Coordinates of N, CA and C in Angstrom, one line a residue:
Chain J
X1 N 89.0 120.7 79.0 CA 90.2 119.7 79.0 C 91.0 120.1 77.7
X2 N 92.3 119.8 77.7 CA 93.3 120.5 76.7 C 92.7 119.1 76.1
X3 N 93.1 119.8 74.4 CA 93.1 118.7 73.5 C 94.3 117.6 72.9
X4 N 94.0 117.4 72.4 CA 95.4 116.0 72.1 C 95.1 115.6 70.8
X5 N 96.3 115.9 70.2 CA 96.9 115.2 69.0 C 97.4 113.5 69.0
X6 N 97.0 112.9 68.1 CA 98.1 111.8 68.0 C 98.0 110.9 66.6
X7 N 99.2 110.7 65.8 CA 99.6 110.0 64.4 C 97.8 109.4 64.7
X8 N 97.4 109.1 63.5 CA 96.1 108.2 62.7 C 96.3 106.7 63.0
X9 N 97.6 106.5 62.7 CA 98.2 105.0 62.7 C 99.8 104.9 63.1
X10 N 99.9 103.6 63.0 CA 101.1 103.1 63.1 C 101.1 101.3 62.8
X11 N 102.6 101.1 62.9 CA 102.7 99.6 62.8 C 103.9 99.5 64.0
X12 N 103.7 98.3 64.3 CA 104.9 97.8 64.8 C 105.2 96.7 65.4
X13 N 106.5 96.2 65.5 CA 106.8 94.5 65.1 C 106.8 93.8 66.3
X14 N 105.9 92.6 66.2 CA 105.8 91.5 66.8 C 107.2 91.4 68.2
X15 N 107.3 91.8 69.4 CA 108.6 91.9 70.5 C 109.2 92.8 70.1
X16 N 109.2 94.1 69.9 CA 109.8 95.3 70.1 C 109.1 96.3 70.4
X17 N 109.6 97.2 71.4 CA 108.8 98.4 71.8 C 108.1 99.2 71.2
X18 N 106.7 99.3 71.8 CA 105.7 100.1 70.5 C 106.1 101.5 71.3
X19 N 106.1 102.8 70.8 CA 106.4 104.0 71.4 C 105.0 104.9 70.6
X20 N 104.1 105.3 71.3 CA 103.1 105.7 71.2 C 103.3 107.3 71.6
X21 N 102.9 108.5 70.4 CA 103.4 109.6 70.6 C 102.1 110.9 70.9
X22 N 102.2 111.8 71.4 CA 100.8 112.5 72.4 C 101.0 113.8 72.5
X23 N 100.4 114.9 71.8 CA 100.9 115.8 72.0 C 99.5 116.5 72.7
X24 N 100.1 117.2 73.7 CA 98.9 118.1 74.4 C 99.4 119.7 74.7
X25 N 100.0 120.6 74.1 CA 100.4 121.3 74.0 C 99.9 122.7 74.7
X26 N 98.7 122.7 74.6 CA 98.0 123.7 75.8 C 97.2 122.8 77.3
X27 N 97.7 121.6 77.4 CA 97.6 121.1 78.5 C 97.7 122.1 80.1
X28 N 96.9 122.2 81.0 CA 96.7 122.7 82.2 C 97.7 122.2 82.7
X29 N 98.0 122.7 84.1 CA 98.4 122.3 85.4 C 98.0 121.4 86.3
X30 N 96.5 121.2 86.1 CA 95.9 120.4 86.7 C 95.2 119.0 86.2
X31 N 95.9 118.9 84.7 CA 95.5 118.0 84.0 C 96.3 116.7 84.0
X32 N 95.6 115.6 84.2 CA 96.1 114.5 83.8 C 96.2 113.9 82.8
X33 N 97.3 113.2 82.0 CA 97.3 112.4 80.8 C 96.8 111.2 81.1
X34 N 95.9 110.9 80.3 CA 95.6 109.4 80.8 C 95.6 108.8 79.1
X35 N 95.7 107.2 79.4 CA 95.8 106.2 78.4 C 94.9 104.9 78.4
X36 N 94.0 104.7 77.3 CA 93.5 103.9 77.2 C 93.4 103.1 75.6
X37 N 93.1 102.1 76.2 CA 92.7 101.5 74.2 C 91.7 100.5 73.8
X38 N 91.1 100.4 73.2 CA 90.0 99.8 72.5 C 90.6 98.8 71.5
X39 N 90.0 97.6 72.1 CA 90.5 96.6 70.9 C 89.0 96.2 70.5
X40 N 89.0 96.7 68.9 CA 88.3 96.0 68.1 C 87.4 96.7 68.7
X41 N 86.1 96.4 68.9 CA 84.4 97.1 69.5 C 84.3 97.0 71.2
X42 N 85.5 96.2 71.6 CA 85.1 96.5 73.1 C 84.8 97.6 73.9
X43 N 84.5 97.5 75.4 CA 84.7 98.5 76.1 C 86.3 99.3 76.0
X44 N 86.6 100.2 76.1 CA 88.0 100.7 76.3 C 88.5 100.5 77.5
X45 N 89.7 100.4 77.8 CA 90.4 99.2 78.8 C 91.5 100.6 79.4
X46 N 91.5 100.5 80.3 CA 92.6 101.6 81.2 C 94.1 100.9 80.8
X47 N 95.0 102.0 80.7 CA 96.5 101.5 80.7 C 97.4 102.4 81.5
X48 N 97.5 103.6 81.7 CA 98.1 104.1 82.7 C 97.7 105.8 82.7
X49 N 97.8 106.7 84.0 CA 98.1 107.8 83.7 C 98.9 108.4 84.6
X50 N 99.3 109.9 84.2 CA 100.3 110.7 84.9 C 100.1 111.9 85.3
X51 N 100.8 112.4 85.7 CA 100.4 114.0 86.0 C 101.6 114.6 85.8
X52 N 102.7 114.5 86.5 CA 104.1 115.0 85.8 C 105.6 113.9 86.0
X53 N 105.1 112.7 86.5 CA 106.1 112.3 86.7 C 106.0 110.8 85.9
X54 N 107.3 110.2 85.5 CA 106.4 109.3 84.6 C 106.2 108.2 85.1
X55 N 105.7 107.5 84.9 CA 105.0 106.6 85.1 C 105.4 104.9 84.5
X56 N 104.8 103.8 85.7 CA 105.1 102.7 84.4 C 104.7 101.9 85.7
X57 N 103.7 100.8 85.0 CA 102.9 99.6 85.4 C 103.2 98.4 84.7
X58 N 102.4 97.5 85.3 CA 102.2 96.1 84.3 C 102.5 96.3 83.0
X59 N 101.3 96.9 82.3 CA 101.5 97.2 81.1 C 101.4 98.0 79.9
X60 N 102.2 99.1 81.1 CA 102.9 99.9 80.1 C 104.1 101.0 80.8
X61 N 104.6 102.2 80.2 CA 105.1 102.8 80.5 C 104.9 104.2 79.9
X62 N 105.0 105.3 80.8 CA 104.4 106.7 80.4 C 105.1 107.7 80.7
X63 N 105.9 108.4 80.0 CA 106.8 109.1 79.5 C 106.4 110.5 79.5
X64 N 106.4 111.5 80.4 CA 105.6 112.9 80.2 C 106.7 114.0 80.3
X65 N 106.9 114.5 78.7 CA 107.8 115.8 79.3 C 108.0 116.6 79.8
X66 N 108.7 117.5 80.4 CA 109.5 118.6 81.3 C 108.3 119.9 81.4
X67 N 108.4 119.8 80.1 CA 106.8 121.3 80.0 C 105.1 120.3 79.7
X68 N 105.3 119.1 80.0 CA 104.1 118.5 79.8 C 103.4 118.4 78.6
X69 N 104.3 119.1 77.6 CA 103.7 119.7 75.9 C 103.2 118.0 75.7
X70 N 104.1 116.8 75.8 CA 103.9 116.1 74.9 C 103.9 114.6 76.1
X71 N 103.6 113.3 75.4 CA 104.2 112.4 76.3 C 104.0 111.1 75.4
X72 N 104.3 110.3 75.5 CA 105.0 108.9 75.3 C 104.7 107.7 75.9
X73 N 103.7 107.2 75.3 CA 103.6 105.5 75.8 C 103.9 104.4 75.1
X74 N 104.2 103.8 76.0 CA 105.7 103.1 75.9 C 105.0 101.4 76.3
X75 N 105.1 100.3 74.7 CA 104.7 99.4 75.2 C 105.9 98.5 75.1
X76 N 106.5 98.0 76.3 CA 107.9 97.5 76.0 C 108.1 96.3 75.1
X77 N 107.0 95.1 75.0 CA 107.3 93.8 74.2 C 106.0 93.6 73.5
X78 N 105.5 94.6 72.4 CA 104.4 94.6 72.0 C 103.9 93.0 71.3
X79 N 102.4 93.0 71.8 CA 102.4 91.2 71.5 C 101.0 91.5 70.2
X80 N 101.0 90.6 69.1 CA 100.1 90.7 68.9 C 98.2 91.1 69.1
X81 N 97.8 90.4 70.6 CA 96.7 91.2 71.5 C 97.3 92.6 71.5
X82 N 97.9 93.9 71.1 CA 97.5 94.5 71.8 C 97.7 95.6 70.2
X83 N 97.4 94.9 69.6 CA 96.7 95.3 68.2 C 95.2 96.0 68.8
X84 N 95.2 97.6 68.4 CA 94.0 98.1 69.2 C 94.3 99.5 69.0
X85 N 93.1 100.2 69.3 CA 92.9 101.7 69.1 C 93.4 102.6 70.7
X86 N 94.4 103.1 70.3 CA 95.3 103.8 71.8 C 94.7 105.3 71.5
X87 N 94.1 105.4 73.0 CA 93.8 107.4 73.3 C 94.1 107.3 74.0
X88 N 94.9 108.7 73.8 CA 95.5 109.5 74.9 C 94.6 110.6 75.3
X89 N 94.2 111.4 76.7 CA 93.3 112.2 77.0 C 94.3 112.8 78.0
X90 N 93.8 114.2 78.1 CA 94.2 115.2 78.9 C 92.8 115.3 79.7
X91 N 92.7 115.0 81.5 CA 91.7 115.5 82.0 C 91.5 116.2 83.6
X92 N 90.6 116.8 83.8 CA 91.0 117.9 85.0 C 89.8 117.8 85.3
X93 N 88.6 117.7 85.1 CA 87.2 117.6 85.6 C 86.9 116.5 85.6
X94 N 85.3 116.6 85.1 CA 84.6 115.3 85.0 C 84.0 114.7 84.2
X95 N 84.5 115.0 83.0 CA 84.0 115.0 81.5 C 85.3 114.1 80.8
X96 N 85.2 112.9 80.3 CA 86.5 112.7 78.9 C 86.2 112.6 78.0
X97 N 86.8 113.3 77.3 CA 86.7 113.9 76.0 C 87.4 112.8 74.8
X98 N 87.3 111.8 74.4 CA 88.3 110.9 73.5 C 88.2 111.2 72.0
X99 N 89.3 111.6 71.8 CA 89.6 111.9 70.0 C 89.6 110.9 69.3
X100 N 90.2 111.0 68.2 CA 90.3 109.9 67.4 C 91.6 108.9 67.8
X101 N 92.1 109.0 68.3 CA 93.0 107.9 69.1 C 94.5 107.5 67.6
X102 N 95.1 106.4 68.2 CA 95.9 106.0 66.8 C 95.5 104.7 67.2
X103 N 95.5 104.3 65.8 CA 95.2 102.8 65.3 C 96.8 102.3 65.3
X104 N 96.4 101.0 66.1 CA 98.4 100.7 66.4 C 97.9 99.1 65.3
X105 N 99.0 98.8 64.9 CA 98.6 96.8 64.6 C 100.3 96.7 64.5
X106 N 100.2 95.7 65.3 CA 101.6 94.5 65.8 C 101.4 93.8 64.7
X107 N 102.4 93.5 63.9 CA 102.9 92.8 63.3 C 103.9 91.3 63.6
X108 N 103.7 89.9 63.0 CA 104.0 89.4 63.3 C 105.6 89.8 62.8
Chain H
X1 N 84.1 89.2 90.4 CA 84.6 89.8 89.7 C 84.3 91.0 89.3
X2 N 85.4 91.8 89.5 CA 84.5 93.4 89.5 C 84.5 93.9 88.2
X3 N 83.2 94.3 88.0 CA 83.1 94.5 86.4 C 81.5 95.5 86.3
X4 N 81.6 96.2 84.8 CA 80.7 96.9 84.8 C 79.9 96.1 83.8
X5 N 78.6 96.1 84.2 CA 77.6 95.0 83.0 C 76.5 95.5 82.3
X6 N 76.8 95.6 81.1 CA 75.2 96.5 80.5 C 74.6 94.9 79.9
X7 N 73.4 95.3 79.7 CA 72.3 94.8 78.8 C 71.0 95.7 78.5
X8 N 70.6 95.2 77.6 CA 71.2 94.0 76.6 C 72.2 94.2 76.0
X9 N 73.1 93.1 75.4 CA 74.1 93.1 74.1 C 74.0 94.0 73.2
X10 N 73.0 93.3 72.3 CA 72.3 93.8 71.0 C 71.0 94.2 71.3
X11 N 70.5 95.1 70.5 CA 69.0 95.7 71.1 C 68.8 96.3 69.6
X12 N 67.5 95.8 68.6 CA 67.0 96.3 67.2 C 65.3 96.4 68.0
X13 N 65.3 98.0 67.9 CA 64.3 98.1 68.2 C 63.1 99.3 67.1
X14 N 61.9 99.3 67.3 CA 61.4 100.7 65.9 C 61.3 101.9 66.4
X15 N 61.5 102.9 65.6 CA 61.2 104.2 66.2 C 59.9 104.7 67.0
X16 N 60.1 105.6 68.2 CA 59.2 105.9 69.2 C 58.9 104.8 70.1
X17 N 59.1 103.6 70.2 CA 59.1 102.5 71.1 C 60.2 102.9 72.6
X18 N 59.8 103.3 73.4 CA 60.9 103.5 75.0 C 61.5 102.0 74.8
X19 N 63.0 102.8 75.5 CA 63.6 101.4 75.8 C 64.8 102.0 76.9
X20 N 64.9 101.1 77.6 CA 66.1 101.3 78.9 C 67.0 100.0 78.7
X21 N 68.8 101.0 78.8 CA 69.7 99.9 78.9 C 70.1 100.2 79.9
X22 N 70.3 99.1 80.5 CA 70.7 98.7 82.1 C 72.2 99.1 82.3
X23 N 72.5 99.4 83.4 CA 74.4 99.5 84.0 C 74.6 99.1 84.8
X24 N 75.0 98.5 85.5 CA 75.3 98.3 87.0 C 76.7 97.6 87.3
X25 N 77.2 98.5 88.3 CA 78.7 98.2 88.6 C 78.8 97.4 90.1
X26 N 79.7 96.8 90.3 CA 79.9 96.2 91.7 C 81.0 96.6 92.1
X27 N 81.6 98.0 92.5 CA 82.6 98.0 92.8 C 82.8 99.7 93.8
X28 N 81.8 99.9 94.3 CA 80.9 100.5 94.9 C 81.8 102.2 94.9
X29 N 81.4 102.1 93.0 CA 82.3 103.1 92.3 C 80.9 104.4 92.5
X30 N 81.7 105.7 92.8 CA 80.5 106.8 92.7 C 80.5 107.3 91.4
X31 N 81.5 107.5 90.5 CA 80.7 107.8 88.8 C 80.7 106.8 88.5
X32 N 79.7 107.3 88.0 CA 79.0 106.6 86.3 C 78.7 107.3 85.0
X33 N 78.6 106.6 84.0 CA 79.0 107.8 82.8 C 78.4 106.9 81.5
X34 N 77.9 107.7 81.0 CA 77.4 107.2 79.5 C 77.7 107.2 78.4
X35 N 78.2 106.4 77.8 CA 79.1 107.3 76.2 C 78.5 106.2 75.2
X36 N 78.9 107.3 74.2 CA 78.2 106.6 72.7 C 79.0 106.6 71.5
X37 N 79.2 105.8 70.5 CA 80.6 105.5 69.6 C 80.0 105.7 68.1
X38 N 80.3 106.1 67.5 CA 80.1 106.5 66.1 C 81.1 106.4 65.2
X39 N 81.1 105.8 64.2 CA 82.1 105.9 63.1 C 82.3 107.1 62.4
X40 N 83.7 107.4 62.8 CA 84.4 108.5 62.5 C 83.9 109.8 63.4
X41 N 83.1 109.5 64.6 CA 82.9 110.5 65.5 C 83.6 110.1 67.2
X42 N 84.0 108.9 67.3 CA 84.8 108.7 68.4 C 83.4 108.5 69.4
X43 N 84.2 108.1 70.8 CA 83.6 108.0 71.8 C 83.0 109.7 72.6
X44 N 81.8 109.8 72.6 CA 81.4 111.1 72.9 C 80.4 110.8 74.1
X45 N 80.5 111.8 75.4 CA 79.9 111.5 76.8 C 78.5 111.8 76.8
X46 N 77.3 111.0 76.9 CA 75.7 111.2 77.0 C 75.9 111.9 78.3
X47 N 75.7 111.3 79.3 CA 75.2 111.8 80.6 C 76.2 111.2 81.2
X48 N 76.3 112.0 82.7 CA 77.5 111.5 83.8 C 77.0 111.5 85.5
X49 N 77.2 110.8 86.1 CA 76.5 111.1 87.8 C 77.7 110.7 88.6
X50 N 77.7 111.8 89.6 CA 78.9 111.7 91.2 C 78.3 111.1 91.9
X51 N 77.5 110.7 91.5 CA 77.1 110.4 93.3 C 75.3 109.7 93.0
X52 N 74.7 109.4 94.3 CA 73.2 108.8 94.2 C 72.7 110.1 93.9
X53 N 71.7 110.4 92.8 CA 70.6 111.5 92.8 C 71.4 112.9 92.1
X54 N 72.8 112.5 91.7 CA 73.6 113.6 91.0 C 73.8 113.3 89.6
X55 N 73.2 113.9 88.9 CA 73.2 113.5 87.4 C 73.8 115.2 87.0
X56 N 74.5 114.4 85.6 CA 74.9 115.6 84.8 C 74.7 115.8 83.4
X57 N 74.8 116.5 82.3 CA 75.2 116.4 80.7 C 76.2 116.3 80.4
X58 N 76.4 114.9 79.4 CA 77.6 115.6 78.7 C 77.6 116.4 77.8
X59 N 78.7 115.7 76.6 CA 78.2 116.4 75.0 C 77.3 116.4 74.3
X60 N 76.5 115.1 74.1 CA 75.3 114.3 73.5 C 74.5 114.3 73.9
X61 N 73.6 115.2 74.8 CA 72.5 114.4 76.0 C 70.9 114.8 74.8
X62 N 70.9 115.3 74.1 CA 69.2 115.4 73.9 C 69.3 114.0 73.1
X63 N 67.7 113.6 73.7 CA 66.7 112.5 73.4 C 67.5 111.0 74.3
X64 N 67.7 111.9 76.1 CA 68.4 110.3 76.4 C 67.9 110.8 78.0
X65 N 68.0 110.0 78.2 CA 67.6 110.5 79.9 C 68.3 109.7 80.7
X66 N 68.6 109.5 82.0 CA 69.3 109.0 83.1 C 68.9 109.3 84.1
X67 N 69.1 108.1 85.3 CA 68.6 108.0 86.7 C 69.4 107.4 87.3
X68 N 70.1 108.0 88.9 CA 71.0 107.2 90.0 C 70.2 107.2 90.9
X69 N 69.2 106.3 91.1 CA 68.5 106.0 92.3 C 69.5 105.3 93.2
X70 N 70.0 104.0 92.6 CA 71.0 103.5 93.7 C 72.8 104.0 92.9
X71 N 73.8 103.9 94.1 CA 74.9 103.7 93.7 C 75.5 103.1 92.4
X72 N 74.9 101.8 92.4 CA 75.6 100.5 91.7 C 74.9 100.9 90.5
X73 N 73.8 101.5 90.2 CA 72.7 101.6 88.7 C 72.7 102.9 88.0
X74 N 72.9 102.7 86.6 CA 73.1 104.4 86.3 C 72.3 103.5 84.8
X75 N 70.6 103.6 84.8 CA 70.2 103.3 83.4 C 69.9 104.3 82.6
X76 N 70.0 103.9 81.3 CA 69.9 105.1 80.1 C 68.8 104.5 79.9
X77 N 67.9 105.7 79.2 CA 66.4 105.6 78.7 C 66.3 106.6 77.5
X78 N 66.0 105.6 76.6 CA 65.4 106.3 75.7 C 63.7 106.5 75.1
X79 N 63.1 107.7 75.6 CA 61.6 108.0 75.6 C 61.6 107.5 74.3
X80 N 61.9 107.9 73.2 CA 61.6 108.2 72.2 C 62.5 107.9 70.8
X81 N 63.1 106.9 70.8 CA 64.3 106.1 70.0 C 63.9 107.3 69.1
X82 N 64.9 107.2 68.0 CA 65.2 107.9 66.4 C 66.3 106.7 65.5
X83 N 66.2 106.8 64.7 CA 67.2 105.9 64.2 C 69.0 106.5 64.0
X84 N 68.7 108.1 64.4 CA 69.7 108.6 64.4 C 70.6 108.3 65.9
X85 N 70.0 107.4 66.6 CA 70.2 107.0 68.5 C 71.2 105.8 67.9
X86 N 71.2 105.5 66.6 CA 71.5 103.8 66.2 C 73.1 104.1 67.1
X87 N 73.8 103.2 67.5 CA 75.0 103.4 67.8 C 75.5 102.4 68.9
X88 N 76.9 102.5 69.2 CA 77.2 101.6 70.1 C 77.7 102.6 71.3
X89 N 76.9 102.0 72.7 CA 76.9 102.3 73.5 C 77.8 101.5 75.2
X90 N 78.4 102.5 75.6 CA 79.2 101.9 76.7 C 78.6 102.8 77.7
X91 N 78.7 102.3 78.9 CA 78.4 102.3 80.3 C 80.1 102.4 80.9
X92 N 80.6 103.5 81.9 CA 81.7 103.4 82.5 C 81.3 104.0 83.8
X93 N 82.5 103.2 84.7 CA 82.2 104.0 86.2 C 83.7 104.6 86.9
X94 N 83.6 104.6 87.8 CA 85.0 105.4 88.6 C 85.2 105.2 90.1
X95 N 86.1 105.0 90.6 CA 86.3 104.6 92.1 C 85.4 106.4 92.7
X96 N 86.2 107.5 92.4 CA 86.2 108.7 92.8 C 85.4 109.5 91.9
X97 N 84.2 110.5 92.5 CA 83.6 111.4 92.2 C 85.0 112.2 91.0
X98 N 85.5 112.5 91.5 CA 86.6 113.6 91.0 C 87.7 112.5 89.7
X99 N 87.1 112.4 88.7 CA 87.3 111.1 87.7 C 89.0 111.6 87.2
X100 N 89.6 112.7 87.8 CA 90.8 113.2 86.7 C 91.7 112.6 87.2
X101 N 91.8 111.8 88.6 CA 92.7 111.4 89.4 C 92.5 109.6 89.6
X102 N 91.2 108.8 88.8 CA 90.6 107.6 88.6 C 90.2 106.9 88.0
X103 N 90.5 105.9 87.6 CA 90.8 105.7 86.2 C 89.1 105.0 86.1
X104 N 88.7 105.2 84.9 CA 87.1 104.7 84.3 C 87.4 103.2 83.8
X105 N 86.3 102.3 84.0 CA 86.2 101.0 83.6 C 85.1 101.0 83.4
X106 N 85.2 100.4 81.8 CA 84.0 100.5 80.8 C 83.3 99.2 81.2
X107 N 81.9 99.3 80.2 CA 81.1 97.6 80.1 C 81.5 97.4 78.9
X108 N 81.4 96.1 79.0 CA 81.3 95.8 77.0 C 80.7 96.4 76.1
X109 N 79.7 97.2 76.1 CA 78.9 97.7 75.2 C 77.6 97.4 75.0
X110 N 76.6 97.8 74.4 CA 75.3 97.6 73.9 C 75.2 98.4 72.5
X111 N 74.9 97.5 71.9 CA 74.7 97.7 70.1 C 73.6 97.6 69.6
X112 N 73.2 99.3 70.2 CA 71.6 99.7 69.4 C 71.0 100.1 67.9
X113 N 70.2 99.6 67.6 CA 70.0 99.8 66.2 C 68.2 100.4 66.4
X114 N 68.3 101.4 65.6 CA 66.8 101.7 65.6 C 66.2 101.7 64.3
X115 N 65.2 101.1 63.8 CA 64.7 101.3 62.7 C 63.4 102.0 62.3

């Protein structure tokens, strides 16, 4: 599975779009981006994935570029709950691989 | 409510003592998958199964064992704790053998401590 970069941290304010940034730059053809996040010690919680086209559910929206280098999750009215550890994974088998993720915190 | 359930919660147990944490899903998902959390090492995959009687490795498998007798059960066993096993552990499953196209739904976790 290609690997994935993404910022350490971030902040961002209480009803404005959190934009969560992904870089997978030797990503496959056959690989999916997927998104998940960990609040606090839970289990990690599914939020969306894609393959090349973008994407957008309940709660969230996923943004995958033209060469697939990079992609973009997109939380449109970030609420304090969703203060939490975001991975992004590139996967094509049957193994996920989760990096160090970014640490997001909403701000009031 | 469909959900994946480990136990125990919490589990402080002494070295070389066996111990099995339970999984079991109701959502009559064919993977199941093992992962373990470490500070400053992320979420890393024990063992993984497609199917009844299909088990696999992940990245972390020595000193852990696993069994899919049935569908719904994928328990971890530890023969032979270490205190280096200390860690927090999640149980995940999958609608589809083929997980790249399926999204995984974790348990809450189990927070083993060995001494």
């Amino acid at each position: 599975d290609a690997k994935t970069t993404q910022p350490t941290s971030m902040d961002c304010a209480e009803g404005r779009a959190a934009n969560l940034p992904c870089n997978h730059s030797t990503i496959s053809g056959n690989e999916y981006v997927y998104w998940y996040r960990q609040i606090h010690s839970q289990g990690p919680q599914y939020i969306i994935h894609g393959l090349k086209n973008n994407e957008t559910n309940e709660m969230a929206s996923l943004i995958i570029t033209e060469d697939r280098k990079s992609s973009t999750l997109i939380l449109p009215h970030a609420t304090l709950r969703d203060t939490a550890v975001y991975y992004c994974i590139a996967v094509a088998g049957n193994k996920l691989t989760f990096g160090g993720g970014t640490r997001v915190l909403v701000k009031p | 409510e469909a959900q994946v359930t480990q136990n125990p919660r919490y589990l402080i147990t002494v070295t070389g003592k066996k111990l099995t944490v339970t999984c079991s899903q109701n959502m009559n998902h064919e993977y199941m998958s093992w992962y373990r959390q470490d500070p400053g090492l992320g979420l890393r995959q024990i063992y993984y199964s497609m199917n009844v009687e299909v088990t696999d490795k992940g990245d972390v498998p020595e000193g852990y064992k696993v069994s899919r007798k049935e569908k719904r059960n994928f328990p971890l066993i530890l023969e032979s704790p270490s205190p280096n096993q200390t860690s927090l552990y999640f149980c995940a499953s999958s609608l589809l053998a083929g997980v790249y196209n399926s999204p995984l739904h974790f348990g809450n976790g189990t927070r083993l401590t060995v001494t």
